[in-house]
PDB file of N, CA and C in Angstrom:
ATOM      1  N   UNK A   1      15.030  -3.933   8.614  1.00 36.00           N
ATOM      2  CA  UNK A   1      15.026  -4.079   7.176  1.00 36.00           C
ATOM      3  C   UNK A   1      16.280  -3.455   6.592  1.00 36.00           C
ATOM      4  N   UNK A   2      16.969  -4.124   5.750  1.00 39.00           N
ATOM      5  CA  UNK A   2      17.865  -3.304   4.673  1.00 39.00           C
ATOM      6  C   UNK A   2      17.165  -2.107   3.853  1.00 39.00           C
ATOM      7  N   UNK A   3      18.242  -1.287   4.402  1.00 44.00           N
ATOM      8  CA  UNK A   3      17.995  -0.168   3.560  1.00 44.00           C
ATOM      9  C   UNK A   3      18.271  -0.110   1.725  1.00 44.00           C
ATOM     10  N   UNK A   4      17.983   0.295   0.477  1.00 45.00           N
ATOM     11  CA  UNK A   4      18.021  -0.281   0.199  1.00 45.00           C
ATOM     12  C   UNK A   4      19.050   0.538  -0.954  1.00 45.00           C
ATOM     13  N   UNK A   5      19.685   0.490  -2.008  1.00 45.00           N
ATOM     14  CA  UNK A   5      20.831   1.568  -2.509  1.00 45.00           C
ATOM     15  C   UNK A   5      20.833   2.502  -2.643  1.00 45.00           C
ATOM     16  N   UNK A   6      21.160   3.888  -2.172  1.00 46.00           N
ATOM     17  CA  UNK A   6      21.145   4.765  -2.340  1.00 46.00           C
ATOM     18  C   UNK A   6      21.025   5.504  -3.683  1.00 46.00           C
ATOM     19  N   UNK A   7      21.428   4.736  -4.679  1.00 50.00           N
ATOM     20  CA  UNK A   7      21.768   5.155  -5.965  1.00 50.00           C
ATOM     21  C   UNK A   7      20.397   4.878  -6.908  1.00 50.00           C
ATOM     22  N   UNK A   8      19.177   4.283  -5.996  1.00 52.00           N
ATOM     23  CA  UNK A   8      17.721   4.452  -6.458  1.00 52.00           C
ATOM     24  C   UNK A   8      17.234   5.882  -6.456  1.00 52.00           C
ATOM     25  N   UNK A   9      17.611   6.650  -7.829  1.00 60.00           N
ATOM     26  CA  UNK A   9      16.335   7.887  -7.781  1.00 60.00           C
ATOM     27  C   UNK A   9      15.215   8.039  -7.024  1.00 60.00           C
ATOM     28  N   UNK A  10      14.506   7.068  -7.384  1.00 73.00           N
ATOM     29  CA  UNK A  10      13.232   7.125  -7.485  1.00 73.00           C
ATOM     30  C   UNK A  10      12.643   6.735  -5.739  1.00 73.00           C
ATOM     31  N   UNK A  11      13.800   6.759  -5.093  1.00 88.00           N
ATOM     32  CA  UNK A  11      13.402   6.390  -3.668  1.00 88.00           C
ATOM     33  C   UNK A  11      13.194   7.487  -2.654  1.00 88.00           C
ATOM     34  N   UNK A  12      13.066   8.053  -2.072  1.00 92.00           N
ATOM     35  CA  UNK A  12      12.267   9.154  -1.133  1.00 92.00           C
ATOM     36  C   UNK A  12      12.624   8.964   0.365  1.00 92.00           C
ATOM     37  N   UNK A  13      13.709   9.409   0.929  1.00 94.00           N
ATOM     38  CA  UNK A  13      14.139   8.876   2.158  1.00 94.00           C
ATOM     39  C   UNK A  13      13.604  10.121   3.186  1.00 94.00           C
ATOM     40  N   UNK A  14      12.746   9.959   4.056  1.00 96.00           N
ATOM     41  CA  UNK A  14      11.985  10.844   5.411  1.00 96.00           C
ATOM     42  C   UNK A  14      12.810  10.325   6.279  1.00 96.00           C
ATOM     43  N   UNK A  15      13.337  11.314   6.948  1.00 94.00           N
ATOM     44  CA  UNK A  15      14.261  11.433   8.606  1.00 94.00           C
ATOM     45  C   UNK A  15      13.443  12.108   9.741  1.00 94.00           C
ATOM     46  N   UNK A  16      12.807  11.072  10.497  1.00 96.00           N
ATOM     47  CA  UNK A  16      11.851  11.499  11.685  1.00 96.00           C
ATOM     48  C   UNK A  16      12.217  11.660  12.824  1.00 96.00           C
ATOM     49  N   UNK A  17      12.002  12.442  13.570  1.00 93.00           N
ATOM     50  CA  UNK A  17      12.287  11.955  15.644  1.00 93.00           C
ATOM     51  C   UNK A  17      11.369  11.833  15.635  1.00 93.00           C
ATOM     52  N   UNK A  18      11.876  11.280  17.304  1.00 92.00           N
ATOM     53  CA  UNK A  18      10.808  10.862  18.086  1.00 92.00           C
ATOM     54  C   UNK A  18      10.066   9.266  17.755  1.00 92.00           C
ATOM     55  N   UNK A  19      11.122   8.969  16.923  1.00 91.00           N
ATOM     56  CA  UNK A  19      11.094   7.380  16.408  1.00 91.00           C
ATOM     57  C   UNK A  19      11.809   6.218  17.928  1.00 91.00           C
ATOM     58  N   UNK A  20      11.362   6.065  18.474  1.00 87.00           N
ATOM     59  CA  UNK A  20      12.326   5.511  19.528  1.00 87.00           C
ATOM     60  C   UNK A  20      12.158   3.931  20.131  1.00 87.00           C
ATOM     61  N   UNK A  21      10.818   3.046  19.341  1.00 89.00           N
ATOM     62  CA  UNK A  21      11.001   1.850  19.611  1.00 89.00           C
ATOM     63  C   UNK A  21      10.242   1.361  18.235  1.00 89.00           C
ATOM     64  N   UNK A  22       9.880  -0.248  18.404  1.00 91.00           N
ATOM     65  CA  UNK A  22       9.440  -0.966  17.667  1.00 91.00           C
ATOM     66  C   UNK A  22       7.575  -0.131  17.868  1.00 91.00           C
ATOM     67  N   UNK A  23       6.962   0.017  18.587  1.00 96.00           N
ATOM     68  CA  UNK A  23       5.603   0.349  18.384  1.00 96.00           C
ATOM     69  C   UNK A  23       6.017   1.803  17.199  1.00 96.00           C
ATOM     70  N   UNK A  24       6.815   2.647  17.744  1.00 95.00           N
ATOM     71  CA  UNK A  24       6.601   3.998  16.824  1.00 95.00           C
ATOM     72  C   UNK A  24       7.017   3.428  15.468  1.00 95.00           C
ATOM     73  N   UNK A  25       7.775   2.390  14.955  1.00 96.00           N
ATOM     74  CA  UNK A  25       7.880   1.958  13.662  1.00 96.00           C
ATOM     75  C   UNK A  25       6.673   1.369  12.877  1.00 96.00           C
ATOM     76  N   UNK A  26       5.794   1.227  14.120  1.00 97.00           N
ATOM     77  CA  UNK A  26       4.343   0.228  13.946  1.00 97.00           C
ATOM     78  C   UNK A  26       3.507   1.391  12.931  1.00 97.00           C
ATOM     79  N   UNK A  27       3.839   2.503  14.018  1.00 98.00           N
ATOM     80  CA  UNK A  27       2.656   3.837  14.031  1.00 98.00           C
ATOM     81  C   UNK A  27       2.598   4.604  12.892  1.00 98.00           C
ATOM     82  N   UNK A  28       4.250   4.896  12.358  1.00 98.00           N
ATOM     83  CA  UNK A  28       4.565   5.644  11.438  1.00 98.00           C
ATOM     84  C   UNK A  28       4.177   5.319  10.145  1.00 98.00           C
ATOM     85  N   UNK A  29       4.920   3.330  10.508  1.00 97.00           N
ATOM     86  CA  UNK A  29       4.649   2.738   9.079  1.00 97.00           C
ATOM     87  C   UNK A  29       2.880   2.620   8.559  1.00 97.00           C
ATOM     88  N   UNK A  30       1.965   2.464   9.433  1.00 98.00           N
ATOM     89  CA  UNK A  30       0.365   2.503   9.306  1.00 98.00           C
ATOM     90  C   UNK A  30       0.266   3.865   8.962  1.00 98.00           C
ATOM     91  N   UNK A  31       0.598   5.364   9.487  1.00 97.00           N
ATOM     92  CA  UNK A  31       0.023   6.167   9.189  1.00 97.00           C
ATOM     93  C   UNK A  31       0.004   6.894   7.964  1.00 97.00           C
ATOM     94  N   UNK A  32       1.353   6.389   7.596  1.00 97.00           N
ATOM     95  CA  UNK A  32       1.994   7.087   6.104  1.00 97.00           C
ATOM     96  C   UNK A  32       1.520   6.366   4.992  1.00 97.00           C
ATOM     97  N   UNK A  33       1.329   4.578   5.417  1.00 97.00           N
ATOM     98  CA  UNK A  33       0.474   3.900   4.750  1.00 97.00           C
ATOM     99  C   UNK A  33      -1.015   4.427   4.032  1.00 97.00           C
ATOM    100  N   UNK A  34      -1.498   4.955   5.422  1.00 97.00           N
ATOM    101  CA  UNK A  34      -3.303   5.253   5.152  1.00 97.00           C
ATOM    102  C   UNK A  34      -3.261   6.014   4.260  1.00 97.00           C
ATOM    103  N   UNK A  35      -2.152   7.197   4.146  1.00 97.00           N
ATOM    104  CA  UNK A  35      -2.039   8.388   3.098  1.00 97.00           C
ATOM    105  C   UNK A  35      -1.877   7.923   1.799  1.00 97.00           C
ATOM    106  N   UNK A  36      -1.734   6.427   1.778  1.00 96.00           N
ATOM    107  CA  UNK A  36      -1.592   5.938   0.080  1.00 96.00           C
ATOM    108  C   UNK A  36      -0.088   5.746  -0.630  1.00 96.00           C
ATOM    109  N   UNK A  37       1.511   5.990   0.494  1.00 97.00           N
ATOM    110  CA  UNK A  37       2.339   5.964   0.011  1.00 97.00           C
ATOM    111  C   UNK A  37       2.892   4.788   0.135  1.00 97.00           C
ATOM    112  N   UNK A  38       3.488   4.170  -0.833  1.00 96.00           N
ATOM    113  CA  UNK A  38       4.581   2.642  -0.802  1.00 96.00           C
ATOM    114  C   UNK A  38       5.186   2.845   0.180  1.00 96.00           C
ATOM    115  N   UNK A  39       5.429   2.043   1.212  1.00 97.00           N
ATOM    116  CA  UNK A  39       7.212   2.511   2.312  1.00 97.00           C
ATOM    117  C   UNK A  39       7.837   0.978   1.705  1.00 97.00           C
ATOM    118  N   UNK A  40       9.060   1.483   1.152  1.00 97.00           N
ATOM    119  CA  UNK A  40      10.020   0.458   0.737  1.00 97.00           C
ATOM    120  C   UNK A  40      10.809   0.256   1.751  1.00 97.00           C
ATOM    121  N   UNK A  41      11.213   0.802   3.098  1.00 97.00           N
ATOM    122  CA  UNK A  41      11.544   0.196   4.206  1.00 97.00           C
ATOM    123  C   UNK A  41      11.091   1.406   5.021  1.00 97.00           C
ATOM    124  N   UNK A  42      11.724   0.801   6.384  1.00 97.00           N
ATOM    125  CA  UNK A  42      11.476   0.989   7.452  1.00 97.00           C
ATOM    126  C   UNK A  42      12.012   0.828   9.137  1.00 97.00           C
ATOM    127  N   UNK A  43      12.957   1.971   9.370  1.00 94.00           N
ATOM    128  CA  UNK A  43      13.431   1.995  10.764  1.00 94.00           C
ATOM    129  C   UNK A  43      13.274   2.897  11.577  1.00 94.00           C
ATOM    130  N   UNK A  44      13.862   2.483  12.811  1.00 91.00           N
ATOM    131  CA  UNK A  44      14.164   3.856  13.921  1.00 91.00           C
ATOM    132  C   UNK A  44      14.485   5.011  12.990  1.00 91.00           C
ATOM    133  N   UNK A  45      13.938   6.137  13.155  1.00 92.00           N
ATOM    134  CA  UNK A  45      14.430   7.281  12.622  1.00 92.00           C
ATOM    135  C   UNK A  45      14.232   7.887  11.286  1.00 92.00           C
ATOM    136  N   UNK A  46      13.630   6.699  10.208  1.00 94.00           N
ATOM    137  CA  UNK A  46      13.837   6.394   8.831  1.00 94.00           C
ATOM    138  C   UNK A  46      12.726   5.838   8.334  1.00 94.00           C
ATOM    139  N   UNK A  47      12.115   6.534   7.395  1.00 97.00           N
ATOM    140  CA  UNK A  47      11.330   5.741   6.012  1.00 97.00           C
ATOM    141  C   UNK A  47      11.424   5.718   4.885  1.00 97.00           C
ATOM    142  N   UNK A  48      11.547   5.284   3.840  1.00 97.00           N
ATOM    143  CA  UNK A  48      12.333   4.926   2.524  1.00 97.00           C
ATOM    144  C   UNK A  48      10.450   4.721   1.862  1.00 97.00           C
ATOM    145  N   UNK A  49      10.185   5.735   1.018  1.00 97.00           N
ATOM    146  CA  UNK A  49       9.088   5.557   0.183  1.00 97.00           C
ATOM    147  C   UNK A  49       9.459   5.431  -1.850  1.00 97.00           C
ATOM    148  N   UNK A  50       8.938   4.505  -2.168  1.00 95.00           N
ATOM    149  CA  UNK A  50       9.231   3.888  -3.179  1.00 95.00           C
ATOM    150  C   UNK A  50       9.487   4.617  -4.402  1.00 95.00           C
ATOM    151  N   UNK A  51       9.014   6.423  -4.271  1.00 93.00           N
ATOM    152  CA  UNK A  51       8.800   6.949  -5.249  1.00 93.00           C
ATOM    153  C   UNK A  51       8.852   8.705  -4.418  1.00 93.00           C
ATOM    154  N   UNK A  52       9.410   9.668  -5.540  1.00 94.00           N
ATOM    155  CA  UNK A  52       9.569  10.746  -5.400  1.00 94.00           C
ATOM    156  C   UNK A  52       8.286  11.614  -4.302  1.00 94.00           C
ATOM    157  N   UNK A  53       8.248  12.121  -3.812  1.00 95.00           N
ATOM    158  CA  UNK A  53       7.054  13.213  -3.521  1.00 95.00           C
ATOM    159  C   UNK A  53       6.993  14.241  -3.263  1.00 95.00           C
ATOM    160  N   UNK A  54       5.722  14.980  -3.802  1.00 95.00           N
ATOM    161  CA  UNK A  54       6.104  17.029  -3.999  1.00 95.00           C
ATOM    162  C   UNK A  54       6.286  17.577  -2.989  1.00 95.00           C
ATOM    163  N   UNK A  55       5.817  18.806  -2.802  1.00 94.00           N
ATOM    164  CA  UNK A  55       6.140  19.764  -1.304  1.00 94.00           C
ATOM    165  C   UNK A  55       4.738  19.186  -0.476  1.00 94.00           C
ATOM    166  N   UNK A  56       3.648  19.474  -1.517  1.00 96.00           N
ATOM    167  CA  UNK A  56       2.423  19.216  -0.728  1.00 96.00           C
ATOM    168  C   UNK A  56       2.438  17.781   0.125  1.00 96.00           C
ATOM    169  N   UNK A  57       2.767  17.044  -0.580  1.00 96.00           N
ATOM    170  CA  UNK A  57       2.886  15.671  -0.234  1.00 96.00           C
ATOM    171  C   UNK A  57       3.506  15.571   1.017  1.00 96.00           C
ATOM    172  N   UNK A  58       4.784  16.130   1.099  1.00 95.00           N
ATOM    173  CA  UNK A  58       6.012  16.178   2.228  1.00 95.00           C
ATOM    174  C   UNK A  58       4.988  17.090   3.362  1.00 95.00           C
ATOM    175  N   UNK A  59       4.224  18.045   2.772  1.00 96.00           N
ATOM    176  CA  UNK A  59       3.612  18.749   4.106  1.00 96.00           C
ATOM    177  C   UNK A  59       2.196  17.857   4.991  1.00 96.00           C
ATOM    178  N   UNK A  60       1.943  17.308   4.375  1.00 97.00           N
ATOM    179  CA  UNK A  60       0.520  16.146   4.342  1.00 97.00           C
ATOM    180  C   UNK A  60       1.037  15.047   5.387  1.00 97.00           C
ATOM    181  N   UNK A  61       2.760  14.628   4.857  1.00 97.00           N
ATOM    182  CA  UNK A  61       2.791  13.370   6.322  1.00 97.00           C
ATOM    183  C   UNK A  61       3.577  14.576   7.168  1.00 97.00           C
ATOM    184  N   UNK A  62       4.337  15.455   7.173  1.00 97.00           N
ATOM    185  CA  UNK A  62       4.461  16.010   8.861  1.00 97.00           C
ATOM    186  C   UNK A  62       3.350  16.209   8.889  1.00 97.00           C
ATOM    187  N   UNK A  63       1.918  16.830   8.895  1.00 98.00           N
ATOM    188  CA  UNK A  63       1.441  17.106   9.499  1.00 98.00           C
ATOM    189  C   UNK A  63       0.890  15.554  10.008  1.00 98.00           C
ATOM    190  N   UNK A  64       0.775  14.331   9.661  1.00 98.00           N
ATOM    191  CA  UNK A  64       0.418  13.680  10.343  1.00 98.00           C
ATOM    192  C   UNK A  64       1.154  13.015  11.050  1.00 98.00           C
ATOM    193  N   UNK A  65       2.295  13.284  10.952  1.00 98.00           N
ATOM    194  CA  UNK A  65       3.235  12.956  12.191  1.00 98.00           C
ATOM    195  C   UNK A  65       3.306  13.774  12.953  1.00 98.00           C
ATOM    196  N   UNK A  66       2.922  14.812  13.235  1.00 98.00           N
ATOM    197  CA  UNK A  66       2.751  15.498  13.989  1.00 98.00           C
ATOM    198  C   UNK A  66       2.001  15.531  14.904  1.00 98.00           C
ATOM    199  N   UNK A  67       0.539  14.996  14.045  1.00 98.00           N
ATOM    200  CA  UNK A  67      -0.320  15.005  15.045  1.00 98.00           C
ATOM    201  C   UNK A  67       0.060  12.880  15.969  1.00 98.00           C
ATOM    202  N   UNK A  68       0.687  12.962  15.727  1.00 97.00           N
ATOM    203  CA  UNK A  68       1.175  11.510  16.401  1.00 97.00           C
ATOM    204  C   UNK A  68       2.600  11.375  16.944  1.00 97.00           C
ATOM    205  N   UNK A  69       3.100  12.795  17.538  1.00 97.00           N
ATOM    206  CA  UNK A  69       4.065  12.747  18.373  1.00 97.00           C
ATOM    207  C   UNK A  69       5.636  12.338  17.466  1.00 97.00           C
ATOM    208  N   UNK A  70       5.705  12.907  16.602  1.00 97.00           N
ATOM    209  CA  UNK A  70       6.620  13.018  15.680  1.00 97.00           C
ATOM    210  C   UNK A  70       7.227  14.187  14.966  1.00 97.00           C
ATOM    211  N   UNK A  71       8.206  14.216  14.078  1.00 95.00           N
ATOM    212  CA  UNK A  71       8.485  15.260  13.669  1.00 95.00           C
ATOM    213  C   UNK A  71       9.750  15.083  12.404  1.00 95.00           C
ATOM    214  N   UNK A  72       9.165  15.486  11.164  1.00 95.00           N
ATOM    215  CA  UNK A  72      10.051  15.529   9.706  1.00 95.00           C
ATOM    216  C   UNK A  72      11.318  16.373  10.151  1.00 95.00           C
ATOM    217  N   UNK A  73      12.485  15.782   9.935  1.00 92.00           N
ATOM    218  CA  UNK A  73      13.511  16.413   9.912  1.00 92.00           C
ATOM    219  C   UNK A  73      14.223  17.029   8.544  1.00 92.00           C
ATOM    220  N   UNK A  74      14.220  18.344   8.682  1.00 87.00           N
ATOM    221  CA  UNK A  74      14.700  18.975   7.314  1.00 87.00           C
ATOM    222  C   UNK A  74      16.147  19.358   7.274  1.00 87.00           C
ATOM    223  N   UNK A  75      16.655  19.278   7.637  1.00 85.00           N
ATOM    224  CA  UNK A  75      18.141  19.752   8.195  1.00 85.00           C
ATOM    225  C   UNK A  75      18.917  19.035   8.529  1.00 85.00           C
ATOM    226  N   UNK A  76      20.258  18.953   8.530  1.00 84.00           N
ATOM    227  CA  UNK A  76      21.271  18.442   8.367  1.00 84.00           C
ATOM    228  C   UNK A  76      21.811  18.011   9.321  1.00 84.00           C
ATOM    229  N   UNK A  77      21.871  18.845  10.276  1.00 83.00           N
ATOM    230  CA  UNK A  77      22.381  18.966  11.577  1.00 83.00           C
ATOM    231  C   UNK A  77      21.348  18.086  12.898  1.00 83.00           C
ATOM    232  N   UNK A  78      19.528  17.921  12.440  1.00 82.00           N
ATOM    233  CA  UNK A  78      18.659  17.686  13.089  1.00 82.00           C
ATOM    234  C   UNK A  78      19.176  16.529  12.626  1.00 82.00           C
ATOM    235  N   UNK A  79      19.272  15.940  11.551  1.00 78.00           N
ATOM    236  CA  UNK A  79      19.236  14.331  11.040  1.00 78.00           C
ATOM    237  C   UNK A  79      20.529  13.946  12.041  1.00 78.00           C
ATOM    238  N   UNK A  80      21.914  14.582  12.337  1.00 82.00           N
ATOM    239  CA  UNK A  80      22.916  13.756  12.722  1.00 82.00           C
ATOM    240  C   UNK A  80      22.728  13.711  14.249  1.00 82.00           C
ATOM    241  N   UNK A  81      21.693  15.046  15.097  1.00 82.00           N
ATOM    242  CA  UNK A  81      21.572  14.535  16.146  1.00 82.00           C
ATOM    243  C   UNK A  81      20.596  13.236  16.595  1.00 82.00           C
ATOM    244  N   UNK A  82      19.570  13.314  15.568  1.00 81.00           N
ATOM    245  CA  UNK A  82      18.341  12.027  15.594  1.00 81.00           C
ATOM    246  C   UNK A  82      19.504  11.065  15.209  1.00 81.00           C
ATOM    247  N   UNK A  83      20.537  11.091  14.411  1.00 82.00           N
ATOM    248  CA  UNK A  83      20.715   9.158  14.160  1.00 82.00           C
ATOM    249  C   UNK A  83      21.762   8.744  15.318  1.00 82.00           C
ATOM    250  N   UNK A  84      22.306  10.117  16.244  1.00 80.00           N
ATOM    251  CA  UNK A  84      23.130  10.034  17.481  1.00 80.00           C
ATOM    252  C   UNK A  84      22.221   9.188  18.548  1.00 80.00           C
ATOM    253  N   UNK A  85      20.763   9.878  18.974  1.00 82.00           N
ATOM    254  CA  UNK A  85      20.513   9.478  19.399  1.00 82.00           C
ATOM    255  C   UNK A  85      19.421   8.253  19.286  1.00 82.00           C
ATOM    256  N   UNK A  86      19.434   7.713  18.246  1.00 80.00           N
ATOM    257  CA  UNK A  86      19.259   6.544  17.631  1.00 80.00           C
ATOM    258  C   UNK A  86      20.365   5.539  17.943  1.00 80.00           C
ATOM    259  N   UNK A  87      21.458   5.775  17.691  1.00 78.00           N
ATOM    260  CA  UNK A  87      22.460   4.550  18.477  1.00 78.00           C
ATOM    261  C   UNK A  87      22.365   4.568  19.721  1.00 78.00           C
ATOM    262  N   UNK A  88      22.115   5.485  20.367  1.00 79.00           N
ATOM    263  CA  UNK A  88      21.722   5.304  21.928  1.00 79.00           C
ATOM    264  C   UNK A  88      20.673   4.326  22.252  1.00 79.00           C
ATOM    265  N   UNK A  89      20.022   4.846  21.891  1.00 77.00           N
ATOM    266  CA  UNK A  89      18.656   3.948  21.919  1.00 77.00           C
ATOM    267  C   UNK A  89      18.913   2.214  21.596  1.00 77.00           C
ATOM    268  N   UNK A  90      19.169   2.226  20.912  1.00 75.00           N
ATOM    269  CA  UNK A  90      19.521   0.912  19.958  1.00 75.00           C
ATOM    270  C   UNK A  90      20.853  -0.009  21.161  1.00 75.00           C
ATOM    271  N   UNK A  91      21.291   0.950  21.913  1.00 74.00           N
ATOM    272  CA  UNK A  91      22.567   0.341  22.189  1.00 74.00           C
ATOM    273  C   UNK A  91      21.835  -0.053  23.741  1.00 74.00           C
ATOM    274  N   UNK A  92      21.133   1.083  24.354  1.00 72.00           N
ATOM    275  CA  UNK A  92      20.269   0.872  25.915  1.00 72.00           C
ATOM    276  C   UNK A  92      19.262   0.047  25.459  1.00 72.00           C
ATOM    277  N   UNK A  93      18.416   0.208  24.302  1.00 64.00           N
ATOM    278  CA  UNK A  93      17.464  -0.509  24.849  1.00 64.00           C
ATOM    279  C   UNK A  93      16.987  -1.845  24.177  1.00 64.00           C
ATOM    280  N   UNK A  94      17.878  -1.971  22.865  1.00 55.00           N
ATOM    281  CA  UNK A  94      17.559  -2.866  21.923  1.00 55.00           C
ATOM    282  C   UNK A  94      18.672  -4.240  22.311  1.00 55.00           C
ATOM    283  N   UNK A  95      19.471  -4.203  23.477  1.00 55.00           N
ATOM    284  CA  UNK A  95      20.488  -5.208  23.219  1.00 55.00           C
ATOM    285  C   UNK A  95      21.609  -5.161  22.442  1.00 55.00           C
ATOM    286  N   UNK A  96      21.884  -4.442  21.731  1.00 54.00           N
ATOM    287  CA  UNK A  96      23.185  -3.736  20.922  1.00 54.00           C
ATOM    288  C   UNK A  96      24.111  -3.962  21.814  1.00 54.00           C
ATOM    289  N   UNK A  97      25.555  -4.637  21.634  1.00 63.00           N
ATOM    290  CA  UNK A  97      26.786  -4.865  22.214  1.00 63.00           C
ATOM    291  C   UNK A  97      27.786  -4.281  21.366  1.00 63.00           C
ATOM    292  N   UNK A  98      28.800  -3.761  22.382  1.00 61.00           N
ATOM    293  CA  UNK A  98      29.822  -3.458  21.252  1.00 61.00           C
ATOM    294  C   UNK A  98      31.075  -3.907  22.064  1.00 61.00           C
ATOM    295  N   UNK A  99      32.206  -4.107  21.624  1.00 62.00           N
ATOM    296  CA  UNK A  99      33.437  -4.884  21.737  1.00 62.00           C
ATOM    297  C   UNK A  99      33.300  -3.910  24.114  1.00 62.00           C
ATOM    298  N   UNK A 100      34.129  -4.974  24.115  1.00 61.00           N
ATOM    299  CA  UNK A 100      34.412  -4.455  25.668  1.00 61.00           C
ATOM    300  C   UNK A 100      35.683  -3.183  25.875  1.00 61.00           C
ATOM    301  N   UNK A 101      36.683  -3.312  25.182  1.00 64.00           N
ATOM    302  CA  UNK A 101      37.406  -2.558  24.779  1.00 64.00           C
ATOM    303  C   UNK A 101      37.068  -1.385  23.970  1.00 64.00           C
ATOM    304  N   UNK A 102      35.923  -1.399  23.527  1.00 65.00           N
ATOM    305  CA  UNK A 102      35.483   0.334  22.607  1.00 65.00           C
ATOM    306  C   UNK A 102      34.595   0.942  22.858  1.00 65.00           C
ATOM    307  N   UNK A 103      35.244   2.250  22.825  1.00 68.00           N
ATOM    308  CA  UNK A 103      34.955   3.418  23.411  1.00 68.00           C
ATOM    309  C   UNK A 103      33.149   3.657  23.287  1.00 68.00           C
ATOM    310  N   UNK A 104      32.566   4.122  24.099  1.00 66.00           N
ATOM    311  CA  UNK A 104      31.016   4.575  23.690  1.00 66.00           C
ATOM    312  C   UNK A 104      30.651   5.386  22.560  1.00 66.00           C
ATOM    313  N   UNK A 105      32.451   6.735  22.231  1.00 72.00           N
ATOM    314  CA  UNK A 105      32.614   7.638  21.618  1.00 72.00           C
ATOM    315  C   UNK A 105      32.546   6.814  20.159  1.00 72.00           C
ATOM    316  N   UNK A 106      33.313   5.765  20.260  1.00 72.00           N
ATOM    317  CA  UNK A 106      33.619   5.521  19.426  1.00 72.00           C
ATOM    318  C   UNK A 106      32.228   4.794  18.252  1.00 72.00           C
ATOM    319  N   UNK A 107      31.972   3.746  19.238  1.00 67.00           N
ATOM    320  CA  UNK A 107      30.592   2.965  18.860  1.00 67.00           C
ATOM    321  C   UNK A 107      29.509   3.820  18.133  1.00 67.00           C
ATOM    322  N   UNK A 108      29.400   4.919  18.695  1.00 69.00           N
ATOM    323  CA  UNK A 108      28.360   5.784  18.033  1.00 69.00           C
ATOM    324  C   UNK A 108      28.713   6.415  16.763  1.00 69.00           C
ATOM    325  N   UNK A 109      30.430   6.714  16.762  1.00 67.00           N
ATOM    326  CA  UNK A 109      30.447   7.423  15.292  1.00 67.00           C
ATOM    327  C   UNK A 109      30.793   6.035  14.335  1.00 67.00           C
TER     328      UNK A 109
END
């Protein structure tokens, strides 16, 4: 799915591990669902909910990602190693090609 402009306030972007194929996009997107929230998209690594949410709220889906082999990323540094190894993933296991001539180093940044 397209992500969708950044320049939407009102949009709510969650950075997860442990996101690593099409079923965990299945899992995440149903579970955060049941809790009653819009997901305006949806990827590896990423959920985009339609509308702001409080602390309680934010503590309500880790804990249910948690209990489903997941984990809210709060930090800066956690998000750039999850979307590192998100192009990995994407590149081993999804069919992702990149030019024959460029670098692995490169492909990922």
């Amino acid at each position: 799915m397209d992500i969708p402009n950044k320049k939407n306030t009102s949009l709510e972007v969650l950075h997860i591990k442990n996101m690593v194929c099409d079923r965990c996009i299945k899992v995440v997107g149903e579970e955060i669902s049941k809790l009653g929230f819009n997901i305006q998209f949806i990827e590896l690594g990423k959920v985009g909910l339609q509308s702001r949410i409080n602390v309680d709220e934010v503590d309500l889906i880790a804990h249910v990602l948690e209990e489903n082999g997941f984990k809210l990323l709060n930090d800066k540094k956690s998000r750039i190693i999850s979307k590192i190894k998100i192009e990995v993933i994407k590149y081993i296991h999804m069919g992702e090609t990149i030019p024959e001539r460029m670098n692995f180093s490169t492909y990922i940044s």
